Coordinates of C-alpha atoms in Angstrom, one line a residue:
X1 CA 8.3 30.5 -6.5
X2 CA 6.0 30.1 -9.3
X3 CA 5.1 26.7 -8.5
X4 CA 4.3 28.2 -5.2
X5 CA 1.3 30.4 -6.5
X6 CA 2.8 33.5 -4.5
X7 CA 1.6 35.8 -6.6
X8 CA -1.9 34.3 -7.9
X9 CA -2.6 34.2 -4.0
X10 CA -1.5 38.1 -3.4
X11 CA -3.9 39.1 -5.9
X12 CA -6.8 36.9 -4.2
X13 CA -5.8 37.6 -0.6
X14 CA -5.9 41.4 -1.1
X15 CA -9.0 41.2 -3.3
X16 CA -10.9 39.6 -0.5
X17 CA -10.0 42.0 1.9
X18 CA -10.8 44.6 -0.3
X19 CA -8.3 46.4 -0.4
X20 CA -5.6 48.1 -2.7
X21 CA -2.2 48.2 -3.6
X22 CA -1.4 51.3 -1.6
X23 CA -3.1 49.8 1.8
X24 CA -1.0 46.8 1.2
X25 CA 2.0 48.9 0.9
X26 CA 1.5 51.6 3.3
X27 CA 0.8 48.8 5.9
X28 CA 3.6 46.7 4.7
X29 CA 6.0 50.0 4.7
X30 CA 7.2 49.5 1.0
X31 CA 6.1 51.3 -2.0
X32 CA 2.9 50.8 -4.3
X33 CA 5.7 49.7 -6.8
X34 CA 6.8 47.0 -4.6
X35 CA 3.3 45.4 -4.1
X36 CA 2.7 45.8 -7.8
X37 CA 6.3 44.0 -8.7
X38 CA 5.0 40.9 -6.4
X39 CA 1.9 40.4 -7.9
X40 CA 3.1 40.6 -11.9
X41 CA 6.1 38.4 -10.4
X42 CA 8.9 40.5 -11.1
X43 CA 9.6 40.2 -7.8
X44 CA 9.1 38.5 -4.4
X45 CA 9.1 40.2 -1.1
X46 CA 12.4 39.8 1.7
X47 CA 12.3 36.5 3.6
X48 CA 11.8 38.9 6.9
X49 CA 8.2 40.3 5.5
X50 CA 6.6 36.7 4.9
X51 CA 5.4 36.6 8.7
X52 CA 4.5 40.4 8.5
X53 CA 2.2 39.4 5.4
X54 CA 0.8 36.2 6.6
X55 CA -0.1 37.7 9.6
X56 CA -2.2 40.9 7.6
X57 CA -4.2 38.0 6.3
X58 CA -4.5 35.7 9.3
X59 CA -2.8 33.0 7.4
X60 CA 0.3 30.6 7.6
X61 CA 3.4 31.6 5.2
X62 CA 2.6 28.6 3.9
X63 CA -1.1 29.2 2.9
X64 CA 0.8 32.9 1.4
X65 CA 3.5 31.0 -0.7
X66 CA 0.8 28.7 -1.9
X67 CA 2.8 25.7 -0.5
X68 CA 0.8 22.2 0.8
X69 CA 2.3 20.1 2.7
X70 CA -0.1 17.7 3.6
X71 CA -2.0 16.0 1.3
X72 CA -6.0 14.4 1.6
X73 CA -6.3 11.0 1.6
X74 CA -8.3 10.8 -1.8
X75 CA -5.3 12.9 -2.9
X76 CA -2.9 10.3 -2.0
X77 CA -4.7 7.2 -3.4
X78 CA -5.2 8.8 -6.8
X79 CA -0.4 9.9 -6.9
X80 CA -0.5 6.3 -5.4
X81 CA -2.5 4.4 -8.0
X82 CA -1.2 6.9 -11.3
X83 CA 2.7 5.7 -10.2
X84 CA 1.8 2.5 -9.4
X85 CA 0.6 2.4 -12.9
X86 CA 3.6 4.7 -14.2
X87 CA 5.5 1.5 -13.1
X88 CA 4.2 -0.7 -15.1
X89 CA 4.7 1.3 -18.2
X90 CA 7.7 3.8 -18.0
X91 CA 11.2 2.8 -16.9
X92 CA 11.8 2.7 -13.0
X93 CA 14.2 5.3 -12.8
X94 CA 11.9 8.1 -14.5
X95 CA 9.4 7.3 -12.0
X96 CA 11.5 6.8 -9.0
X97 CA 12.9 10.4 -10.1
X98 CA 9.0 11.4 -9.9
X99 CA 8.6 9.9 -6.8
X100 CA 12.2 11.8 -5.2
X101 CA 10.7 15.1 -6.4
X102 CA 7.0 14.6 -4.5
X103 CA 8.9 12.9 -1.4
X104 CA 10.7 16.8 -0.8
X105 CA 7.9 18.6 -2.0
X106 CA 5.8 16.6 1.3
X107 CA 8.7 15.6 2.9
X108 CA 6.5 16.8 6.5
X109 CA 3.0 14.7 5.2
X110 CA 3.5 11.5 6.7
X111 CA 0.6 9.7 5.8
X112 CA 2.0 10.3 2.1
X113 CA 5.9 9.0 2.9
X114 CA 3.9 6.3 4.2
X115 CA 2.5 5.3 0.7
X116 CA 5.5 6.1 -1.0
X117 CA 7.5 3.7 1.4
X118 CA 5.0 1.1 0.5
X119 CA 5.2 1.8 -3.1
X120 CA 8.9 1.7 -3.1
X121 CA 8.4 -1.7 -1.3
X122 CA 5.9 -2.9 -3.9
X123 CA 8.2 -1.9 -7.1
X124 CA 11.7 -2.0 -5.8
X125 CA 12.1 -5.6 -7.5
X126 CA 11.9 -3.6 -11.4
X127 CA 15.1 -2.2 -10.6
X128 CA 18.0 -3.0 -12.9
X129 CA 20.5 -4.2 -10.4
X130 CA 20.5 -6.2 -7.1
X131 CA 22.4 -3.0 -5.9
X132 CA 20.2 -0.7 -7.2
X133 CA 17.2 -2.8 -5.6
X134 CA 19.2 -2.2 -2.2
X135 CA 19.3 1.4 -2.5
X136 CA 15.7 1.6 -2.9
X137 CA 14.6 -0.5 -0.1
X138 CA 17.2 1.7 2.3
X139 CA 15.2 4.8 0.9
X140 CA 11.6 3.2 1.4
X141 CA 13.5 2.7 5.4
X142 CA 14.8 5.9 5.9
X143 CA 11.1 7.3 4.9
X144 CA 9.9 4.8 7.6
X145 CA 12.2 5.8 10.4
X146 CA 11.0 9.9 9.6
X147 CA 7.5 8.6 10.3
X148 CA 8.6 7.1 12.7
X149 CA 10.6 10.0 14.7
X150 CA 8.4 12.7 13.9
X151 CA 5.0 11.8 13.3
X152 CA 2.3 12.0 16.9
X153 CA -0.4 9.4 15.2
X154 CA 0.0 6.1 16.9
X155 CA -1.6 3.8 14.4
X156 CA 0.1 5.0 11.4
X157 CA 3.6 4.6 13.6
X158 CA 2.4 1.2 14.5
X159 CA 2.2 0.7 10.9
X160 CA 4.7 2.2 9.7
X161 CA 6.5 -0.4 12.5
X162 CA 5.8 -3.2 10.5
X163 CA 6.3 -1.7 7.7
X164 CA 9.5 -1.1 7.9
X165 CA 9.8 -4.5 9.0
X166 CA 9.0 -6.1 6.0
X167 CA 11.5 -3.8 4.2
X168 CA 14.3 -4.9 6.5
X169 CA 13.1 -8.7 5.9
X170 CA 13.8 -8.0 1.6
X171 CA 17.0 -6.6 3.0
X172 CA 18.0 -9.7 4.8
X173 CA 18.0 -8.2 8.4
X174 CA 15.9 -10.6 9.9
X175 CA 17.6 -10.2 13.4
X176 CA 16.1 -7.2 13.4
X177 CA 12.9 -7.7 12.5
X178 CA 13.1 -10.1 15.6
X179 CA 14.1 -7.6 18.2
X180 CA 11.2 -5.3 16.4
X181 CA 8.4 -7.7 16.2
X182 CA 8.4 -10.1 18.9
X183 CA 7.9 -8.4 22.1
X184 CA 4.9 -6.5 19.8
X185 CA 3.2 -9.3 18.5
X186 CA 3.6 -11.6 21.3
X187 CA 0.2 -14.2 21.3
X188 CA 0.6 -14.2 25.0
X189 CA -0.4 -10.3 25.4
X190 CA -3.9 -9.2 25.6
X191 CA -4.1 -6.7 22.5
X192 CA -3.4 -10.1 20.9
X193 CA -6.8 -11.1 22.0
X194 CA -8.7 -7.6 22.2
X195 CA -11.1 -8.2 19.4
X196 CA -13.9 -9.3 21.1
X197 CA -13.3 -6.2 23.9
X198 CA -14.6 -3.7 21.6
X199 CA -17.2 -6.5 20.1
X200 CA -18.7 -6.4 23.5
X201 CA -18.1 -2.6 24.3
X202 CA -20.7 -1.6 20.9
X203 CA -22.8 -4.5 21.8
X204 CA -23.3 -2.8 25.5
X205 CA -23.7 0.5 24.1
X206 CA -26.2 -0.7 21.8
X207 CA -24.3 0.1 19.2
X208 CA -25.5 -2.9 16.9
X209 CA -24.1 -1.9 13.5
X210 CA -21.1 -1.4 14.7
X211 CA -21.0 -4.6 16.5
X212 CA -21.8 -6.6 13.4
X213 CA -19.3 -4.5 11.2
X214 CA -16.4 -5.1 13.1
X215 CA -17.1 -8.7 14.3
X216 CA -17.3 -9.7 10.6
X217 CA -13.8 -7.5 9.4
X218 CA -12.7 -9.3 12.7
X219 CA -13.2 -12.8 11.4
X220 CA -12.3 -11.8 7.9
X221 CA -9.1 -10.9 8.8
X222 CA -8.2 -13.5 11.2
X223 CA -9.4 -16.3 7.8
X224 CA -6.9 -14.2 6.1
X225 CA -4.4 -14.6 8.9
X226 CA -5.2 -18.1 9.3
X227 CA -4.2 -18.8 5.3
X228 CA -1.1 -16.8 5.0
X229 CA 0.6 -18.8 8.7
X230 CA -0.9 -21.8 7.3
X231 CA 1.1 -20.9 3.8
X232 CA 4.2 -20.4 6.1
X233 CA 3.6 -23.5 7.3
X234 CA 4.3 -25.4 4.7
X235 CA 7.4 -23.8 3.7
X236 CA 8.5 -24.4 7.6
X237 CA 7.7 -28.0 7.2
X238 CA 8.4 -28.8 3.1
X239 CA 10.6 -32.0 4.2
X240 CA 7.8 -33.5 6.4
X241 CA 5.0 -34.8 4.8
X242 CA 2.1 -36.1 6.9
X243 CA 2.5 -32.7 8.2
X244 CA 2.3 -30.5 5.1
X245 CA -0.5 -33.2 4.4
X246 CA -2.6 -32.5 7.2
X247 CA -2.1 -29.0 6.6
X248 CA -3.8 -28.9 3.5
X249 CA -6.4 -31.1 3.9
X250 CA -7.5 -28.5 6.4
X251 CA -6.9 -25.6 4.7
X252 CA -8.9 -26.5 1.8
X253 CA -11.8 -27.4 3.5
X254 CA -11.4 -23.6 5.5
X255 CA -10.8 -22.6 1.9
X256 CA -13.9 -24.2 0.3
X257 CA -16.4 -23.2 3.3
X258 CA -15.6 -19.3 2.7
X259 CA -15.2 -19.1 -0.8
X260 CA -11.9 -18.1 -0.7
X261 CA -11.0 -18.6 -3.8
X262 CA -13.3 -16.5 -5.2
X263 CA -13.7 -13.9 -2.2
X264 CA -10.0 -12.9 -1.6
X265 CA -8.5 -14.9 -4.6
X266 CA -5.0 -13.6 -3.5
X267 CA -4.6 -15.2 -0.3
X268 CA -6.0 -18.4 -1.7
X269 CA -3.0 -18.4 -4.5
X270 CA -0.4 -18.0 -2.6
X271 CA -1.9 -20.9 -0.2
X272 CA -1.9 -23.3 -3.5
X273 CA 1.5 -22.3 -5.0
X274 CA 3.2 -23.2 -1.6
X275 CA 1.3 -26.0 -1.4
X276 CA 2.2 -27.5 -5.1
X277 CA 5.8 -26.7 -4.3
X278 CA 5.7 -29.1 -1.7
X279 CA 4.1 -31.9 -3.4
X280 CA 6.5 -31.5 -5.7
X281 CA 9.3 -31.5 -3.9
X282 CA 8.0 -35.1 -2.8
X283 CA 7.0 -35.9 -6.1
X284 CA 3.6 -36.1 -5.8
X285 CA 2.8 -35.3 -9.5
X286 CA -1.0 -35.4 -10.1
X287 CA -1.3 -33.1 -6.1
X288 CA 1.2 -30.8 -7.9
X289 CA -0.6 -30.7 -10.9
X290 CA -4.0 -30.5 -9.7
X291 CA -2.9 -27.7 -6.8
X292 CA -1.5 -25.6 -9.8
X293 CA -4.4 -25.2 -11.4
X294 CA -6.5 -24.3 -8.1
X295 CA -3.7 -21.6 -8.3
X296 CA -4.4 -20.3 -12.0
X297 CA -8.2 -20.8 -11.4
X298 CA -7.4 -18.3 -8.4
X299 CA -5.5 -15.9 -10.5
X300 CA -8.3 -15.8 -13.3
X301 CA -10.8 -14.8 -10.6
X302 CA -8.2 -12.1 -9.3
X303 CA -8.8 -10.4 -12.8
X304 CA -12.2 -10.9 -13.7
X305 CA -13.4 -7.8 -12.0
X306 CA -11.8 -4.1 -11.3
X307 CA -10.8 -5.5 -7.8
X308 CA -8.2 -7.4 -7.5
X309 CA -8.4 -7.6 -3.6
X310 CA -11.8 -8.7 -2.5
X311 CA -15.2 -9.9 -4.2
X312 CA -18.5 -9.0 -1.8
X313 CA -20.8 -12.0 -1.0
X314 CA -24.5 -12.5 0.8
X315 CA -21.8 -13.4 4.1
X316 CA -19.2 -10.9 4.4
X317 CA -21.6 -8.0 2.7
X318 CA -19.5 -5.5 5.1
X319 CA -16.0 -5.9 4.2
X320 CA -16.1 -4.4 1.0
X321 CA -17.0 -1.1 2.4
X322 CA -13.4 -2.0 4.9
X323 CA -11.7 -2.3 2.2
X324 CA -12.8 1.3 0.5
X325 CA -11.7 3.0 3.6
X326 CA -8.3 1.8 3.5
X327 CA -5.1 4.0 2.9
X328 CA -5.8 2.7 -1.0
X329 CA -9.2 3.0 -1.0
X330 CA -9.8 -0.9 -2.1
X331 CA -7.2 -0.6 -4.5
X332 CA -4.4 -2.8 -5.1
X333 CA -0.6 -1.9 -4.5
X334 CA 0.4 -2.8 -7.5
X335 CA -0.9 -2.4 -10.9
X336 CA -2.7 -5.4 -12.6
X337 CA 0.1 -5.8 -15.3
X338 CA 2.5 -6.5 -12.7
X339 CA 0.6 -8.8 -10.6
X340 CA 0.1 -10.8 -13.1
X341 CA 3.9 -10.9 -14.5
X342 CA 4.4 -11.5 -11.4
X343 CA 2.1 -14.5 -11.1
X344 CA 3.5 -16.2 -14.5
X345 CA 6.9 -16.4 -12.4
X346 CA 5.6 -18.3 -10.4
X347 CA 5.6 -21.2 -13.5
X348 CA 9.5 -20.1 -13.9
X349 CA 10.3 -20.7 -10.0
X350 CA 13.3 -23.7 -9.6
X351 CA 11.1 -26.1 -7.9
X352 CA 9.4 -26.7 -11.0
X353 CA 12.4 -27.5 -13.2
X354 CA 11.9 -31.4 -12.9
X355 CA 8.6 -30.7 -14.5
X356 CA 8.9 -28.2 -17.2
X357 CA 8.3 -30.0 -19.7
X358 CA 5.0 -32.0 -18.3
X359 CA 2.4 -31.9 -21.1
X360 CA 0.0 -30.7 -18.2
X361 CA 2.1 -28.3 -16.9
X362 CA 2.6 -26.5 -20.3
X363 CA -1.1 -26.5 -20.7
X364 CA -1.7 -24.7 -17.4
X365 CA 0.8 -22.1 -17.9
X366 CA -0.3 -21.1 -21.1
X367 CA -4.1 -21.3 -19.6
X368 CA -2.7 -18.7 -17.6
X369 CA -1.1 -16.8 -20.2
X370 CA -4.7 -16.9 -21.8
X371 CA -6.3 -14.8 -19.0
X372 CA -3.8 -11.8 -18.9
X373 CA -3.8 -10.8 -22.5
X374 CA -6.5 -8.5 -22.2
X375 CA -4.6 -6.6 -19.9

């Protein structure tokens, strides 16, 4: 009870009504003694007097104990970003056991089992066994179906929706990720197509800024969109050629014209590691090689700022300010150390193996080593 502040918040609640230790009792119908046993805590009062007390001073019995169960959203960012970064340092059980202990402690906020699912999601690959990995990703699910069942805000269910989707794909439950998904995110339905709606609803109510904000998130996020089903693309098509061919050629130029690679350097990556994979699986040596180090030139951009997620420009000047008033406030889901581990791998991956030992590819790989030693 301690940890609960009961008996710090006594001695402020009673002070601010002004009154003493025999008011308090006398209306409470326990001895001076009693009061004075709470507030030194010797003692704490029977479970059956906790409405009787929060009611003397209009408050909830959890505003007496002290206890919070929700948690502000600057609050949340700042336990997100300090265990993302406990992750990158400590060993994975001491902070999932962190984690456990803050999940019961706000086991009712769900915005915060939200995060933590994420989280969970973001780090479950650091833990020791395949098995082990599995038990995390069923946790990070079982937060999601919670949210789910019990929580009345819509957009952070619809969220949580896909979510828990992406943890069922790492679990290998792709059947139901289909029954989830498709009916939702059917292209043929209008809230596919809703953008311009609202566009036109703040342009009509002369609502200009507005208009121009969300127009240019809009297309941001539909580039974005447009890069990571092109990058699924690929993979869909690796064996045929003209097609992967065409793909790129188009993609790069979509790349080129918005800066991508320096703007949202993430997206851009992934783009050009898919892509090399498939030259070389054709064995296309000098693509693979040159799409590589578009790759590590991305990666180096990722970390030349605090921000690994998006770099402002004179175009899209409003998407930073998007970004900031995200669930993470701008920042990433991971911390930088393991992003970039994480972006080395991608040198170790099997389709490489025919060219490990390329002179070139040696020299990009340790370029890239280069860049994350600072970190």
């Amino acid at each position: 009870m301690e940890l609960l502040n009961f008996s710090d918040n006594m001695i402020r609640l009673r002070h601010e009504k002004k009154i003493t230790q025999e008011q308090l009792a006398a209306f409470m119908g326990v001895t001076k003694a009693s009061v004075s046993k709470w507030e030194t805590k010797q003692n704490l009062p029977d479970i059956l007097l906790l409405p009787k007390l929060a009611s003397f001073f209009d408050i909830t019995i959890d505003e007496l104990l002290g206890y919070e169960p929700w948690l502000g959203k600057e609050q949340i960012q700042k336990i997100y970003q300090d265990l993302s970064a406990s992750f990158a340092e400590n060993p994975f059980e001491k902070v999932m056991e962190q984690t456990e202990l803050l999940v019961k402690k706000y086991y009712s906020c769900y915005p915060f089992l939200f995060q933590i699912s994420a989280l969970w999601l973001n780090h479950f690959m650091l833990a020791g066994t395949r098995i082990r990995q599995q038990e995390v990703l069923h946790s990070a699910s079982d937060l999601c179906r919670r949210i789910i069942s019990g929580c009345r805000d819509i957009g952070l269910c619809n969220d949580t929706i896909l979510l828990n989707a992406t943890i069922q794909l790492q679990l290998g439950n792709a059947g139901e990720v289909i029954g989830t998904l498709e009916e939702i995110l059917n292209p043929c339905r209008l809230s596919a197509q809703s953008d311009h709606i609202l566009i036109q609803a703040y342009q009509m109510a002369g609502q200009k800024e507005q208009a121009d904000s969300f127009t240019q998130i809009s297309m941001f996020s539909h580039l974005l969109s447009l890069v990571s089903a092109a990058t699924r693309y690929l993979d869909i098509h690796s064996k045929n050629l003209s097609v992967c061919l065409e793909t790129m050629t188009r993609m790069e130029s979509m790349i080129s014209a918005y800066h991508l690679e320096s703007l949202h350097p993430a997206s851009a990556s992934l783009f050009y590691l898919q892509a090399a994979i498939t030259c070389c699986f054709h064995d296309k040596l000098p693509d693979t090689l040159k799409l590589l180090e578009k790759y590590t030139v991305c990666i180096g951009h990722m970390f030349e700022s605090e921000h690994l997620l998006f770099r402002n420009d004179g175009y899209f000047n409003r998407v930073e300010q998007w970004y900031q008033q995200s669930d993470l406030g701008g920042n990433p889901p991971r911390s930088k150390k393991i992003v970039f581990e994480s972006a080395m791998q991608a040198f170790e991956i099997p389709a490489f193996a025919a060219i490990h030992e390329n002179p070139e590819f040696i020299r990009l790989q340790k370029s890239l080593a280069l860049k994350g030693e600072h970190l």
